[in-house]
Structures are given as C-alpha cells and as structure tokens.
CSV table of C-alpha atoms in Angstrom, one decimal:
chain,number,residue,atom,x,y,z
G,15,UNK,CA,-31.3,-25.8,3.7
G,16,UNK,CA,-29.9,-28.2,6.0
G,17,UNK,CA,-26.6,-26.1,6.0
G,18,UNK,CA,-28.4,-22.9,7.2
G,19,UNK,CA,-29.8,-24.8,9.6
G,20,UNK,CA,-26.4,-26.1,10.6
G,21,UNK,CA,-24.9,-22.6,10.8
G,22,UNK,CA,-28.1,-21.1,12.3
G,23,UNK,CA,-27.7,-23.6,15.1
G,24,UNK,CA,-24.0,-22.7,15.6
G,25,UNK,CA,-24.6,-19.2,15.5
G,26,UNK,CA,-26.9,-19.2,18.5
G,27,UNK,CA,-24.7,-21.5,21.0
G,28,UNK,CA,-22.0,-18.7,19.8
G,29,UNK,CA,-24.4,-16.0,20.9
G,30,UNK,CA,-25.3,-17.7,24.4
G,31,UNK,CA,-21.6,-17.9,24.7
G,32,UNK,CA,-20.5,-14.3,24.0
G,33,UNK,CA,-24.0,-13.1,26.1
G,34,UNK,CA,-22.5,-15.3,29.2
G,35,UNK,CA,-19.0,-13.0,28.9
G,36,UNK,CA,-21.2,-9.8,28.7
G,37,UNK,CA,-23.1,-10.2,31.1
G,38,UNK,CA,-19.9,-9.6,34.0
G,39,UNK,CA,-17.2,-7.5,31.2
G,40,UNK,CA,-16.3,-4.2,31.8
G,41,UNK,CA,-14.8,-2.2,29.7
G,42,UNK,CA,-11.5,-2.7,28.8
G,43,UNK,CA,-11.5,-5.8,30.4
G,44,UNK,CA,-9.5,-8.7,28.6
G,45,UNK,CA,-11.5,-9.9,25.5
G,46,UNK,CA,-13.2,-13.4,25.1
G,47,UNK,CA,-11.0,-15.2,22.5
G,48,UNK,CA,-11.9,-18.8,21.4
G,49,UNK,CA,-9.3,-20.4,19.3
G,50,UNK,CA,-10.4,-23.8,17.4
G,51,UNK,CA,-11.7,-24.4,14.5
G,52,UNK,CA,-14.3,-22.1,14.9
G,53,UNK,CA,-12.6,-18.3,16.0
G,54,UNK,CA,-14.0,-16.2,18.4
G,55,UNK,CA,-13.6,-12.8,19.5
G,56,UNK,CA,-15.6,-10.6,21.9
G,57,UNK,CA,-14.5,-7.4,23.6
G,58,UNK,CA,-16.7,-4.2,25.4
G,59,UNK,CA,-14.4,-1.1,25.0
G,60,UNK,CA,-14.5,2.7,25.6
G,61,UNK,CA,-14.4,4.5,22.1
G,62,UNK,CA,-11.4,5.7,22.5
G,63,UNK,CA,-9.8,2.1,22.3
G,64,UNK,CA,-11.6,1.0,19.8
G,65,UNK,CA,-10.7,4.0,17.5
G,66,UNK,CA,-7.3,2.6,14.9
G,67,UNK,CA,-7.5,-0.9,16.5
G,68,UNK,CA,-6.2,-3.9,15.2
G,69,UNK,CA,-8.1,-7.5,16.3
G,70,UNK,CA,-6.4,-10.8,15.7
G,71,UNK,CA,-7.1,-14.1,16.3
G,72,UNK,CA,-4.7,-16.5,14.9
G,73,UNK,CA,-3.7,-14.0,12.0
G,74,UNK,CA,-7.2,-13.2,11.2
G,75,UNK,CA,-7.3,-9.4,11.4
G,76,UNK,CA,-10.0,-7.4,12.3
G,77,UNK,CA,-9.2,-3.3,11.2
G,78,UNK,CA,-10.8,-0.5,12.7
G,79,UNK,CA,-10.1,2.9,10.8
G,80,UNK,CA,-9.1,6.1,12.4
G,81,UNK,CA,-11.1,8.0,10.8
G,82,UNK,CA,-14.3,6.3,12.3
G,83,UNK,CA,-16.8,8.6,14.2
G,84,UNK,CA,-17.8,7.2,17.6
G,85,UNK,CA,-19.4,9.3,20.9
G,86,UNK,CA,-16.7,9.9,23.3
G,87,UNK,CA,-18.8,8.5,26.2
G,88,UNK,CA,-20.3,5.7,24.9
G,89,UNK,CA,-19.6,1.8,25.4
G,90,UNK,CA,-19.1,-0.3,22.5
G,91,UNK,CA,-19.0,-4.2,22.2
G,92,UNK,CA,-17.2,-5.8,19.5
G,93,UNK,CA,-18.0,-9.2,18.1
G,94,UNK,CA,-15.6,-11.0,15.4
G,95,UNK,CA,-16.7,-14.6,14.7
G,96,UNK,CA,-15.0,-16.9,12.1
G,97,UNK,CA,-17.2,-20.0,11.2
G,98,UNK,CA,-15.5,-23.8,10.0
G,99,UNK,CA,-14.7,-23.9,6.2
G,100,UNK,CA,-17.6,-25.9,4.3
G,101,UNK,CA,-17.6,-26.8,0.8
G,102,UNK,CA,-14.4,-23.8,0.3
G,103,UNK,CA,-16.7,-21.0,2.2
G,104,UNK,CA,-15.2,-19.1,4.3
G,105,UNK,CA,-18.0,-17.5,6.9
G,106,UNK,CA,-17.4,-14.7,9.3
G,107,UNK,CA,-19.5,-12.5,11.2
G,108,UNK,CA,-18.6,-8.4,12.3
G,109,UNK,CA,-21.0,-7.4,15.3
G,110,UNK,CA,-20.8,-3.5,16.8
G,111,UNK,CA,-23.4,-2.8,19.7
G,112,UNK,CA,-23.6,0.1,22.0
G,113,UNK,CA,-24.5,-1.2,25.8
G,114,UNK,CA,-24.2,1.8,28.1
G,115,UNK,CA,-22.0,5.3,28.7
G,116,UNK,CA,-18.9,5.8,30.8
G,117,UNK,CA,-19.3,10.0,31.9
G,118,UNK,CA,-17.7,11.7,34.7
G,119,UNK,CA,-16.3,8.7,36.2
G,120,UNK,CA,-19.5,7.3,36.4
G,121,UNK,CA,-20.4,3.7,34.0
G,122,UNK,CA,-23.9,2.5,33.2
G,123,UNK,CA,-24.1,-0.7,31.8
G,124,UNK,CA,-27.6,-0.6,29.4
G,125,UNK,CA,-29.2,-3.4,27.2
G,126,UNK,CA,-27.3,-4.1,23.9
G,127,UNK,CA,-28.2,-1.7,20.5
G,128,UNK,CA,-27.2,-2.6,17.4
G,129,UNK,CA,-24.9,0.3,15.9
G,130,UNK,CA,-23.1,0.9,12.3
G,131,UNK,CA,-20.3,2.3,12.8
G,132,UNK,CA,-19.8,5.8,10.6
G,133,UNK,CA,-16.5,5.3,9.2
G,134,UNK,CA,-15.0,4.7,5.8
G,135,UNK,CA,-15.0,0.7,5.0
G,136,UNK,CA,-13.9,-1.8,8.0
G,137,UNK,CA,-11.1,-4.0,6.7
G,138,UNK,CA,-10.9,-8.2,7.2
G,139,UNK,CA,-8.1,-10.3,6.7
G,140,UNK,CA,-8.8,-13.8,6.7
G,141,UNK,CA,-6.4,-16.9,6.4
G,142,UNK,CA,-7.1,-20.1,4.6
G,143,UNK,CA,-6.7,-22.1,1.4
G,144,UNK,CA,-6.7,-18.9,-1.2
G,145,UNK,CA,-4.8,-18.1,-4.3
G,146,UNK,CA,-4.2,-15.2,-6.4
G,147,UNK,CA,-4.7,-16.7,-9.1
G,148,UNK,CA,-8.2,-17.8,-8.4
G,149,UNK,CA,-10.8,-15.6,-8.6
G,150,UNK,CA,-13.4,-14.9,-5.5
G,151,UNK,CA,-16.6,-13.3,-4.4
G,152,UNK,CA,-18.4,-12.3,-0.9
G,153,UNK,CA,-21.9,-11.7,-0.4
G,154,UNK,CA,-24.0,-11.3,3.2
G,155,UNK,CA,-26.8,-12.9,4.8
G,156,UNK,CA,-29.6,-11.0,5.2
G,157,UNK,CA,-33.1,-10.8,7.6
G,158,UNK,CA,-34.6,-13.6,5.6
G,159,UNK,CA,-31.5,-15.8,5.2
G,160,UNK,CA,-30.5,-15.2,1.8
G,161,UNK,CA,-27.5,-14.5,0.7
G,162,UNK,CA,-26.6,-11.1,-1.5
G,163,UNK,CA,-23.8,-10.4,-3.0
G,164,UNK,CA,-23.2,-6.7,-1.8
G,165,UNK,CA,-22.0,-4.8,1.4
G,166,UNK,CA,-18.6,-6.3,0.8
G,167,UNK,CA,-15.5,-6.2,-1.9
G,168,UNK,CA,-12.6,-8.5,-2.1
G,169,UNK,CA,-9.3,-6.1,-2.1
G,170,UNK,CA,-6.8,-8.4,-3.0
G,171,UNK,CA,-6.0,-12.4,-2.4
G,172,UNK,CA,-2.7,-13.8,-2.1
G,173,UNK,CA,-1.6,-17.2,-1.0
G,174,UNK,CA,-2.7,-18.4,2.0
G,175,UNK,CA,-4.7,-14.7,2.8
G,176,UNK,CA,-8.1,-12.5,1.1
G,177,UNK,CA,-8.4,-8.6,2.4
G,178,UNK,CA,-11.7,-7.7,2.3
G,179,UNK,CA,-13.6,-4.6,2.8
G,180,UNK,CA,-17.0,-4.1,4.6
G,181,UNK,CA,-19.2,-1.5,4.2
G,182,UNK,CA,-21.7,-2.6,7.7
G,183,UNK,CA,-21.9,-5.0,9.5
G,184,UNK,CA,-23.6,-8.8,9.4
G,185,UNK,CA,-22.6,-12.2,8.6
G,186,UNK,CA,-20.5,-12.2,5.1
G,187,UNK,CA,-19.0,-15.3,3.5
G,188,UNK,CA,-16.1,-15.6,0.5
G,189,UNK,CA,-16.5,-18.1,-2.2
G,190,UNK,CA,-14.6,-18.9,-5.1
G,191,UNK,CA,-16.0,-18.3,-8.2
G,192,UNK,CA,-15.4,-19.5,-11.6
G,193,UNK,CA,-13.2,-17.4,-14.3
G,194,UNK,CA,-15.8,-15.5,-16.9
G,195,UNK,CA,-12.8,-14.4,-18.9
G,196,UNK,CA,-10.6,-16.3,-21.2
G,197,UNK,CA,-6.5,-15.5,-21.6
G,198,UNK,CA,-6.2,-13.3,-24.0
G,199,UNK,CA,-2.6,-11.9,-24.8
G,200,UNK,CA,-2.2,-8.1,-24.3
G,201,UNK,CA,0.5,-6.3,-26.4
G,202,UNK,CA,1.7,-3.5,-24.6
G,203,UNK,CA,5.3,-4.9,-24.2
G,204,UNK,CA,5.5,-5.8,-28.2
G,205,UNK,CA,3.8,-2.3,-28.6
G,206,UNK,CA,6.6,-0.4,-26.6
G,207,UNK,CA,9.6,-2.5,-28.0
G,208,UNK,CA,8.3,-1.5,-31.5
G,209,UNK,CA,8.1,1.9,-30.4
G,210,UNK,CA,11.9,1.5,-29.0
G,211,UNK,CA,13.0,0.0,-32.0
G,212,UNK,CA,11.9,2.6,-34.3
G,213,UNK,CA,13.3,5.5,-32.6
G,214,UNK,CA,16.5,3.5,-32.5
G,215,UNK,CA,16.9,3.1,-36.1
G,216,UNK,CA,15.2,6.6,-37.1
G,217,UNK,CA,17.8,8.5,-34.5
G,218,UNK,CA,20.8,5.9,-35.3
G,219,UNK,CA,20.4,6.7,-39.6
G,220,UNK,CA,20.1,10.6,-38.9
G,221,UNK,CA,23.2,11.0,-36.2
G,222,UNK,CA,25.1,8.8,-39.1
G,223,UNK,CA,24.6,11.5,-41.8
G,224,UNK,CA,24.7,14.3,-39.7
G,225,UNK,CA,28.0,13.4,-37.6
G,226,UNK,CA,29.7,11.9,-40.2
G,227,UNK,CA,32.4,14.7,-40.6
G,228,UNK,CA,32.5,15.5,-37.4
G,229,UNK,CA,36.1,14.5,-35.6
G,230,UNK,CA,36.6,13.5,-31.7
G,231,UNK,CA,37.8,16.4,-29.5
G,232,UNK,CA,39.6,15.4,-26.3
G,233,UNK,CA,40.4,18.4,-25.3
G,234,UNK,CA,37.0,20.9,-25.0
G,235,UNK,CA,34.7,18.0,-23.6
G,236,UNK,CA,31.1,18.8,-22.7
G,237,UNK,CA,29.9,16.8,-19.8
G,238,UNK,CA,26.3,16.9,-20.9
G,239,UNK,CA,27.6,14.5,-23.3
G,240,UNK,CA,28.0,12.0,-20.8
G,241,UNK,CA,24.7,11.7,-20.1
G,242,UNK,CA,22.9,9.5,-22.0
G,243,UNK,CA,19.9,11.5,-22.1
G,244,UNK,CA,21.6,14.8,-23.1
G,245,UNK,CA,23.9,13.5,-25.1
G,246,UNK,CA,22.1,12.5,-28.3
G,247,UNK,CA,21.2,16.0,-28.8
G,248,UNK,CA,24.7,17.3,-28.6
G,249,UNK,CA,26.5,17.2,-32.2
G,250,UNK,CA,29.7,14.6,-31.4
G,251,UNK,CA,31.7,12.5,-33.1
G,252,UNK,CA,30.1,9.9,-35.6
G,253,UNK,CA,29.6,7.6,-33.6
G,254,UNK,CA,29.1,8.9,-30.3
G,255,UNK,CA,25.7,10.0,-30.9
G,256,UNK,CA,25.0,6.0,-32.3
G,257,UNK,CA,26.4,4.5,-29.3
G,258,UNK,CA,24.0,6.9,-26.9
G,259,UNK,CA,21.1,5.0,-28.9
G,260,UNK,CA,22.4,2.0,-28.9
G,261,UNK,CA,22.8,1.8,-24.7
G,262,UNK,CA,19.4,3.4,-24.1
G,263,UNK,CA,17.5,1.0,-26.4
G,264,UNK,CA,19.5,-2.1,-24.9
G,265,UNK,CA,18.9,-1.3,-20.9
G,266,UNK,CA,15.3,-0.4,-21.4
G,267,UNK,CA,15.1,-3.8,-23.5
G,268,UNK,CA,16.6,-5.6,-21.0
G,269,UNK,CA,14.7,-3.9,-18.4
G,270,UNK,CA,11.4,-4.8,-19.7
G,271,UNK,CA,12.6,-8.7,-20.9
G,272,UNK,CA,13.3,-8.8,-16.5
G,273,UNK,CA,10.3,-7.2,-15.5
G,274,UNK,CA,8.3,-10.2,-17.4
G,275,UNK,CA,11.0,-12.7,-16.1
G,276,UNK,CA,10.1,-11.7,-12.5
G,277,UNK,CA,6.6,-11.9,-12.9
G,278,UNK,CA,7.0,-15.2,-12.7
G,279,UNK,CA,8.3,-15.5,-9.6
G,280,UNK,CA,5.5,-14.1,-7.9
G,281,UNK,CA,2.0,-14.6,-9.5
G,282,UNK,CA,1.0,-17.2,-12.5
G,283,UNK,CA,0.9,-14.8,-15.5
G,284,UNK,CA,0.0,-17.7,-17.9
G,285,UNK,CA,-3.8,-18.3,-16.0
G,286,UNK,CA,-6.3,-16.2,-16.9
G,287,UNK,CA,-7.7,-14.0,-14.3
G,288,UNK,CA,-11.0,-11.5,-13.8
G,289,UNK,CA,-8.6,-9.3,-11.8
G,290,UNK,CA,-9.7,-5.3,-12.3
G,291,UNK,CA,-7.1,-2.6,-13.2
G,292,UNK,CA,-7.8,-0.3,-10.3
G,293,UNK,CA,-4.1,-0.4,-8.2
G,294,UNK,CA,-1.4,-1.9,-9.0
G,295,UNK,CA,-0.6,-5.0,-7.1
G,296,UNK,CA,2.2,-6.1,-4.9
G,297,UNK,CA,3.2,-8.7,-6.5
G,298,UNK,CA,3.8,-6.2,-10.1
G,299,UNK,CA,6.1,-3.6,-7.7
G,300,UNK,CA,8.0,-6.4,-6.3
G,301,UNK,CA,8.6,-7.7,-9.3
G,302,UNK,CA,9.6,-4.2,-10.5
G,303,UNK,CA,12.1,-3.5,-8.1
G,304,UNK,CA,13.8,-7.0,-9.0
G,305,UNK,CA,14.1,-6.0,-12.2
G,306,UNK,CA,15.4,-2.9,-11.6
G,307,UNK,CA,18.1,-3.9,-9.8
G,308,UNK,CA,19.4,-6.7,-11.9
G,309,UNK,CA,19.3,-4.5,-14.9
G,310,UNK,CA,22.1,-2.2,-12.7
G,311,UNK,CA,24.3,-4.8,-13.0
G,312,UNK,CA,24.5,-4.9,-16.5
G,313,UNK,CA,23.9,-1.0,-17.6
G,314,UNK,CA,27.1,0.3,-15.1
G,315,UNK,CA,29.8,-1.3,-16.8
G,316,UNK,CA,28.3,-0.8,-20.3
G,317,UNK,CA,27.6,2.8,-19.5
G,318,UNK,CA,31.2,2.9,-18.1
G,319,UNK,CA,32.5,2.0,-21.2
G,320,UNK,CA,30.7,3.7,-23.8
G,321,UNK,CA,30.5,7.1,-22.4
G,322,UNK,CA,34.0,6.9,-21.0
G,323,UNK,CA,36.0,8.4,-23.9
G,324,UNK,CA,39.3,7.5,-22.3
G,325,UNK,CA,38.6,4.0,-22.2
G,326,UNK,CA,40.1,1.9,-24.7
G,327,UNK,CA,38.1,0.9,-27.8
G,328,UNK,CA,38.5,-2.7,-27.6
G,329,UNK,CA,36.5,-2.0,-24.5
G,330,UNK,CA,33.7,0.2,-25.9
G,331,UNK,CA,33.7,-2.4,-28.6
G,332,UNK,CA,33.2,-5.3,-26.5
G,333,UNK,CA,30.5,-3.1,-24.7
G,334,UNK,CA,28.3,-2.3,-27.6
G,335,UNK,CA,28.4,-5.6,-28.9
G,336,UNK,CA,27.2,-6.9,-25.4
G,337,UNK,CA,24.6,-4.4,-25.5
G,338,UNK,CA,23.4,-5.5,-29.4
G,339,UNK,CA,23.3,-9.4,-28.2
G,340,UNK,CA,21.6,-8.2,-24.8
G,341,UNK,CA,18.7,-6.5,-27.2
G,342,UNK,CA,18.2,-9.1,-29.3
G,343,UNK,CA,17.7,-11.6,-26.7
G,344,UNK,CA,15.4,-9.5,-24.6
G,345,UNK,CA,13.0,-8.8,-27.8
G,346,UNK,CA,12.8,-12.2,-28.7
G,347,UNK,CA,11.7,-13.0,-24.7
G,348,UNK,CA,9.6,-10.5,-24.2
G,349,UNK,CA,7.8,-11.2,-27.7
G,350,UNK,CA,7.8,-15.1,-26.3
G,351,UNK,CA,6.4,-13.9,-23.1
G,352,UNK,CA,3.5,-11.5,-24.6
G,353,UNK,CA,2.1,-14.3,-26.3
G,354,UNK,CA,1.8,-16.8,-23.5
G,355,UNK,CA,0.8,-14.0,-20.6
G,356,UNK,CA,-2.5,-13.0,-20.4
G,357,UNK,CA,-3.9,-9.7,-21.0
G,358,UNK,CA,-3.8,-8.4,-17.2
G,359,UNK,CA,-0.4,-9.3,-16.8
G,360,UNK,CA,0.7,-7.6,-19.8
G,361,UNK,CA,-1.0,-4.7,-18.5
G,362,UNK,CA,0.5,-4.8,-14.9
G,363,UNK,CA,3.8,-5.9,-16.8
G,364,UNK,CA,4.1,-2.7,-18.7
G,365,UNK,CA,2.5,-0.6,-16.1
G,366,UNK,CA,5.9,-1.5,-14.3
G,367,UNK,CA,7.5,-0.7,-16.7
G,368,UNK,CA,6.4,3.2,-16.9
G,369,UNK,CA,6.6,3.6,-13.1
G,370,UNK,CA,10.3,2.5,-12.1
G,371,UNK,CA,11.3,3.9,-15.4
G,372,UNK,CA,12.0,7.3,-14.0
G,373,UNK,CA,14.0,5.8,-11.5
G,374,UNK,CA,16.1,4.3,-14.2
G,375,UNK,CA,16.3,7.9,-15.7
G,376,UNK,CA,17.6,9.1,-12.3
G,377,UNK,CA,20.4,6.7,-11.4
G,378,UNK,CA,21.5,7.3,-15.3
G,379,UNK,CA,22.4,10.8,-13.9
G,380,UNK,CA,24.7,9.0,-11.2
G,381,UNK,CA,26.1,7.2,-13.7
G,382,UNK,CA,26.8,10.1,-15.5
G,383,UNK,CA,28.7,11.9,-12.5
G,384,UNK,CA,30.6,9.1,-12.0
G,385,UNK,CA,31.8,8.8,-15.7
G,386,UNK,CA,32.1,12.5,-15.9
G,387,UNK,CA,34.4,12.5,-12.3
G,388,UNK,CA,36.6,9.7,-13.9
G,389,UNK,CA,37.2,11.4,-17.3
G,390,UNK,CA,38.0,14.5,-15.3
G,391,UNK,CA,40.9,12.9,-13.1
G,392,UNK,CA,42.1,11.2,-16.4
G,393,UNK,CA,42.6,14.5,-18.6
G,394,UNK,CA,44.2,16.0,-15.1
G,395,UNK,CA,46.7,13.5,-15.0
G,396,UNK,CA,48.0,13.8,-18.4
G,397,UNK,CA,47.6,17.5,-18.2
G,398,UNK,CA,50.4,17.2,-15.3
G,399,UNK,CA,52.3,14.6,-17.2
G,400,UNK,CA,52.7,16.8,-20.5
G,401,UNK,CA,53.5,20.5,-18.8
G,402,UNK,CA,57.3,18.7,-17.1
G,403,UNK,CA,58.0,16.9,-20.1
G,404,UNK,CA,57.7,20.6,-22.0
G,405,UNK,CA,59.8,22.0,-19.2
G,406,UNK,CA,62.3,19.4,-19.9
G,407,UNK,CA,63.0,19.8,-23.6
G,408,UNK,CA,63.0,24.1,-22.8
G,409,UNK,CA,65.8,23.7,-20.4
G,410,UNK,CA,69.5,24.3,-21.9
G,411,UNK,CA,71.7,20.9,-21.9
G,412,UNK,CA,75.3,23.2,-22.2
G,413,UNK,CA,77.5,23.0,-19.0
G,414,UNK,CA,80.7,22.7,-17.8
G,415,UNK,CA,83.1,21.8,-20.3
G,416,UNK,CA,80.5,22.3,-22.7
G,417,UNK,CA,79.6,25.7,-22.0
G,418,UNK,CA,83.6,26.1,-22.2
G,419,UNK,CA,84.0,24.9,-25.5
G,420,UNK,CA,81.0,27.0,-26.9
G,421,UNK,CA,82.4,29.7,-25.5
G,422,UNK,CA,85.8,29.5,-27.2
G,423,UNK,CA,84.3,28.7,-30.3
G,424,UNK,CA,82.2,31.8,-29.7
G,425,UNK,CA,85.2,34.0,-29.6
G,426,UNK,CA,86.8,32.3,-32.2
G,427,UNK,CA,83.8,33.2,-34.9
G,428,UNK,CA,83.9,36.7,-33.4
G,429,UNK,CA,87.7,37.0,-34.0
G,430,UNK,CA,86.8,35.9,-37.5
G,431,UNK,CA,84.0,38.3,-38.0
G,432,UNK,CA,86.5,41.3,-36.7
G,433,UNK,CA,89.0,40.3,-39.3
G,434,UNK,CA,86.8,40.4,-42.1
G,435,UNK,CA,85.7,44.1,-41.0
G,436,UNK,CA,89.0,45.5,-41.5
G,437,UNK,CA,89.6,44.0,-44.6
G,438,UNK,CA,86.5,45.4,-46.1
G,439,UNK,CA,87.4,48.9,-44.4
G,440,UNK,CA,90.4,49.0,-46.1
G,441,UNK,CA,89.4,47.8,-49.0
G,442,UNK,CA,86.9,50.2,-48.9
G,443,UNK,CA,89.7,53.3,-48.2
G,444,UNK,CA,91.5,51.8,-51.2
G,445,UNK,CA,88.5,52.1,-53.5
G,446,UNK,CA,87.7,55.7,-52.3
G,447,UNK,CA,91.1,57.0,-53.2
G,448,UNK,CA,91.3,55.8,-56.5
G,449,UNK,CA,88.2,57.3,-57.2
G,450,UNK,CA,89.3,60.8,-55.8
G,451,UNK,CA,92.7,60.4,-57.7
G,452,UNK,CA,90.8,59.5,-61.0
G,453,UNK,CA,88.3,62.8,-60.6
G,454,UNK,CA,91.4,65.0,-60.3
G,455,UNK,CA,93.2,63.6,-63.0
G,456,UNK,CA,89.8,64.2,-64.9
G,457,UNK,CA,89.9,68.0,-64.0
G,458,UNK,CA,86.4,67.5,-62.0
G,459,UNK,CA,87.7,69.1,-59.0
G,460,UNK,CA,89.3,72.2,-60.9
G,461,UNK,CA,85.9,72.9,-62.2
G,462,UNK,CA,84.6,72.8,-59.1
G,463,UNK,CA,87.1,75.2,-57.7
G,464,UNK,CA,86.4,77.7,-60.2
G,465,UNK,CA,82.3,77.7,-59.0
C-alpha cells in the first residue's frame, strides 16, 4: 500500500508538471523531455506528425504505427512517463488526449479528452536490467488501483532491453516472473541425424550393388552428375554415387553440430525458459547465418574434390575421409548438446536448421558450376594436347637423302620385278610350243584339218 501511495504521489507532481507545459504548447512546438531517473516525455502535435513516429528518451522508444487512424484536423497530446525501478519493476505510463482542432489555418486550443488511439498495437521499448533468459510479465493499473495482467504482451527481452506491445493506453509495469517449466531435452536434432543416417546407409548399400559393374567414363560426362543433388540418381561409377552420400550426410551433419555450437554464443540454451514458439528469434537466425557460413569453409574444398573427377584420388581420398571424421564428430556433439539444451532450444535449433537449409541447397548449385566449369577446361586442354601429338606421328619422317635412298631402292625392286616378268613370259612361250609341237606329232591337228 505504501508503494501505491508512493507512485500515486509521484504521479500527480508529474501531472502538475506536464499541465504547466500545456498550458502555453502549441503544436509542433519542441516537446517537454525530463531526463533523470524518472523519464519524461510530453508533446501536442497535429495528426499528421504523430502518424509513424518514433519517441525516445534515453533509448526508451515510444512507436507509433502507420497504420493508426487519427482525424486530420485534430490536436493530439502525447504523454510517455517512465517511473524509478523498485523492487525490479519497471513502471511506465502511455497517455493520448485530444485538446482542440487546427482547420483552415485556424487553431482552437479545447480542454483535454482522453482518446484510444485506433490502431493495431503501440510498441514500447524499455532499457534496464533484463535478460533473455529470464522470463517476464506486464499487467496495468486500473480505475481502482489494482493491478491486471492484460492490455499488454512482452514481444521479446534481450540483454539490457524488453519490447512490449500495448493494446490502450494507462499505466503498465514489467515484472519478472518465476520459470513454471522445467528443462526438458527436446530431440529434434537426434531425430533428424537418425533420419540422415539411415538414408545414408540405405542409399550407400543400394548404389554399391547396383553400380558395382559399372566402369568410369571420362569421355561422355554428364554434368548433372556434378551436382550433388542430381547426381545420386544418375547410374555412375561404383563409387561415385557413395561418395555423393557420403558429402551430403557430412555437411548437413556439420551444419547442424554449428548451428547448436552458435547458440551458444547468443542465448543460454542450458536454462530453462517459458519462451512460446510463435517467431523465431533473433538470436536463432543469427546463429543460423554463423553457421552457415563456417560450414562453406569446409564443404568447398570437399565438394571440389569429390566431384572433381580429374582431381587426383589421393585427393578425393583424403576428402572423404575428412568428411567421415567431420560426421562422426558432429553426431557425437550434437547428441552431447541435445541432452543438455532444453526443449525450446532444440526446437529453435532445428527450426534453423530447416530454414537456411535451402540456402545450402542453393550455393550447392554454385558449387556445382564451378566444378562443372573446371572439369570442362581440364578435358579441353587435353583434347588440344592429344589432336598435335596424332598429327605428329601421321606426318612422313623421309627427306632428303632419305627420300633419295628410298627412291633408288624403289627402282631397284622394280628393276627386279621387270626381270622376273620376262622370264616367266618366256618361259611361258617355251611351254606353249612344246605343247603345239607334241599335239602335231600326236596327229590332233590333222584330225582337226580333216573337220
């Protein structure tokens, strides 16, 4: 009781106060701002400047929406108040009156009306001793000086800073409140890497009976099968199809095992937390993006070197076995990990997962174009080195003195072949006469006179 009293009375020296400056403000006039321990803020505006504005005082921010709905003519007057911390209460107070019209050039200051403002919710950004690991709650003050927790959510806490929405206006303060839930583990991570691990050894025994026969072909290369994606589904060499698996399970391994890694850099995953699942917080996409970029550094070379059939196997060797120890060693963490994070970081952990990982499925793609580019340049270039060395052993070595001495020896054979024609003719002539001379001796050719 004796600390309403205490705020009651503060709360109506503030009100004389702001009263004194609205008594001579015009609109648009510079504001009243009070900065001390206790924050003060008063302003009369036209609508139009109120509409999308942003009040500060000392990085406490005050948010008026766009889309809020005021009359064009009317004066507004805004009140932001921001009471001393007592006992780890924070107290602030969000006032909106009407007090007159500004029409045809003409202003009329009237007597101050209360207004809500029709608008989606007001936002308030208050600094102080917070954490996002602890867990808070706001409530208002009503008519008859009880406090009720409704009218206003907490968005989000962070160090230092609480974002809160307000759905009217009145006095509101935040309080920490104790933790209702206890740390339980969540096993979305173990649940995925199972998932991983099985389709790793499932598609790894089937490509080793089906490709086992099959033989590498340098020549007719398919550049879907550069793609890591594309390519287990493309009948290669036995191994190729293995190796595909083997990268894809290792990088999204190591991307998860990073993911938790980096979690720890920004929040407290270990503390339990009464944190809702509706958006996904900053802290989860920063620690997203970290991961995703370290996990770059290790998937390019190892990409490089497996799909790269022109690189040398000790090379591809030393690259799948980076990618086995890589896997283990990430399983082993994240299992290590699961069990000591609580369920909603689990759940914002593999969240993370699922949204950067068609990013990862994208840059694979650049990856693949690169390797593709490279292999390309690489069969061009001993293309071009094969075609002069052809061209080299086609081309006659006999000149000069050579082609001299081939010649003679040409002539000589042909001299030879000559000679042995006329023998056989007249060997020939001799054999034909003895036969004739033998028939006429036989009388043959008298018989044949007589026909």
């Amino acid at each position: 009781m004796q600390n309403i009293l205490d705020f009651n009375s503060i709360s109506e020296i503030i009100k004389r106060t702001i009263n004194l400056y609205f008594e001579n403000a015009l609109p648009n006039n510079e504001p009243l701002i009070i900065s001390s321990e206790l924050l003060i803020y008063a302003a009369r505006t036209t609508a139009e400047s109120l509409t999308s504005s942003n009040i500060q005082i000392n990085g406490n921010v005050l948010e008026i929406p766009g889309t809020i709905q005021l009359e064009s003519d009317t004066i507004y007057d805004t009140e932001y108040i921001i009471y001393p911390t007592i006992n780890n209460e924070v107290k602030f107070e969000v006032s909106f009156y009407t007090s007159g019209t500004y029409l045809d050039y003409k202003l009329s200051i009237t007597q101050q009306t209360s207004v809500n403002l029709n608008s989606e919710p007001i936002y308030v950004a208050l600094q102080g001793n917070f954490s996002e690991n602890k867990n808070y709650e706001c409530s208002y003050l009503k008519s008859d000086k009880i406090w009720t927790v409704n009218g206003c959510e907490i968005e989000k806490s962070s160090k230092n800073e609480i974002k809160i929405s307000l759905l009217h206006q009145s006095t509101f303060k935040v309080y920490e409140i104790p933790s209702t839930k206890t740390c339980k583990p969540g096993y979305g991570p173990i649940i995925t890497s199972c998932a991983w691990i099985l389709i790793t050894i499932f598609a790894i025994t089937i490509f080793y009976i089906i490709d086992k026969n099959q033989e590498e072909d340098f020549q007719n290369s398919n550049k879907y099968t550069i793609y890591a994606f594309t390519s287990i589904f493309i009948s290669q060499s036995k191994t190729r199809r293995i190796w595909s698996m083997i990268y894809l399970f290792s990088i999204h391994m190591l991307f998860m095992f990073l993911i938790g890694i980096c979690l720890l850099n920004f929040t407290t995953p270990q503390l339990k937390s009464d944190k809702n699942f509706k958006h996904l917080p900053n802290e989860s996409i920063n620690s997203g993006i970290l991961a995703w970029f370290l996990t770059q550094i290790f998937a390019f070379p190892n990409y490089y070197c497996i799909f790269n059939k022109y690189v040398s196997i000790k090379k591809t060797n030393f690259a799948i076995y980076t990618s086995l120890s890589l896997s283990i060693v990430s399983i082993v963490g994240i299992i290590f990990m699961t069990t000591i994070y609580c369920n909603v970081y689990s759940y914002y952990w593999i969240i993370s997962y699922f949204v950067f990982l068609p990013l990862q499925i994208v840059v694979e793609i650049l990856f693949a174009v690169i390797v593709w580019k490279r292999q390309k340049n690489t069969m061009d270039i001993q293309s071009a080195n094969v075609i002069p060395e052809v061209a080299e052993l086609c081309k006659s070595r006999i000149d000069g003195e050579e082609f001299k001495d081939f010649d003679k020896s040409t002539k000589f054979q042909e001299g030879v072949v000559l000679e042995e024609f006329k023998g056989f003719e007249k060997s020939t002539k001799f054999q034909e006469g003895v036969v004739v001379e033998g028939l006429q001796n036989s009388g043959f050719c008298q018989v044949l006179d007589l026909n």
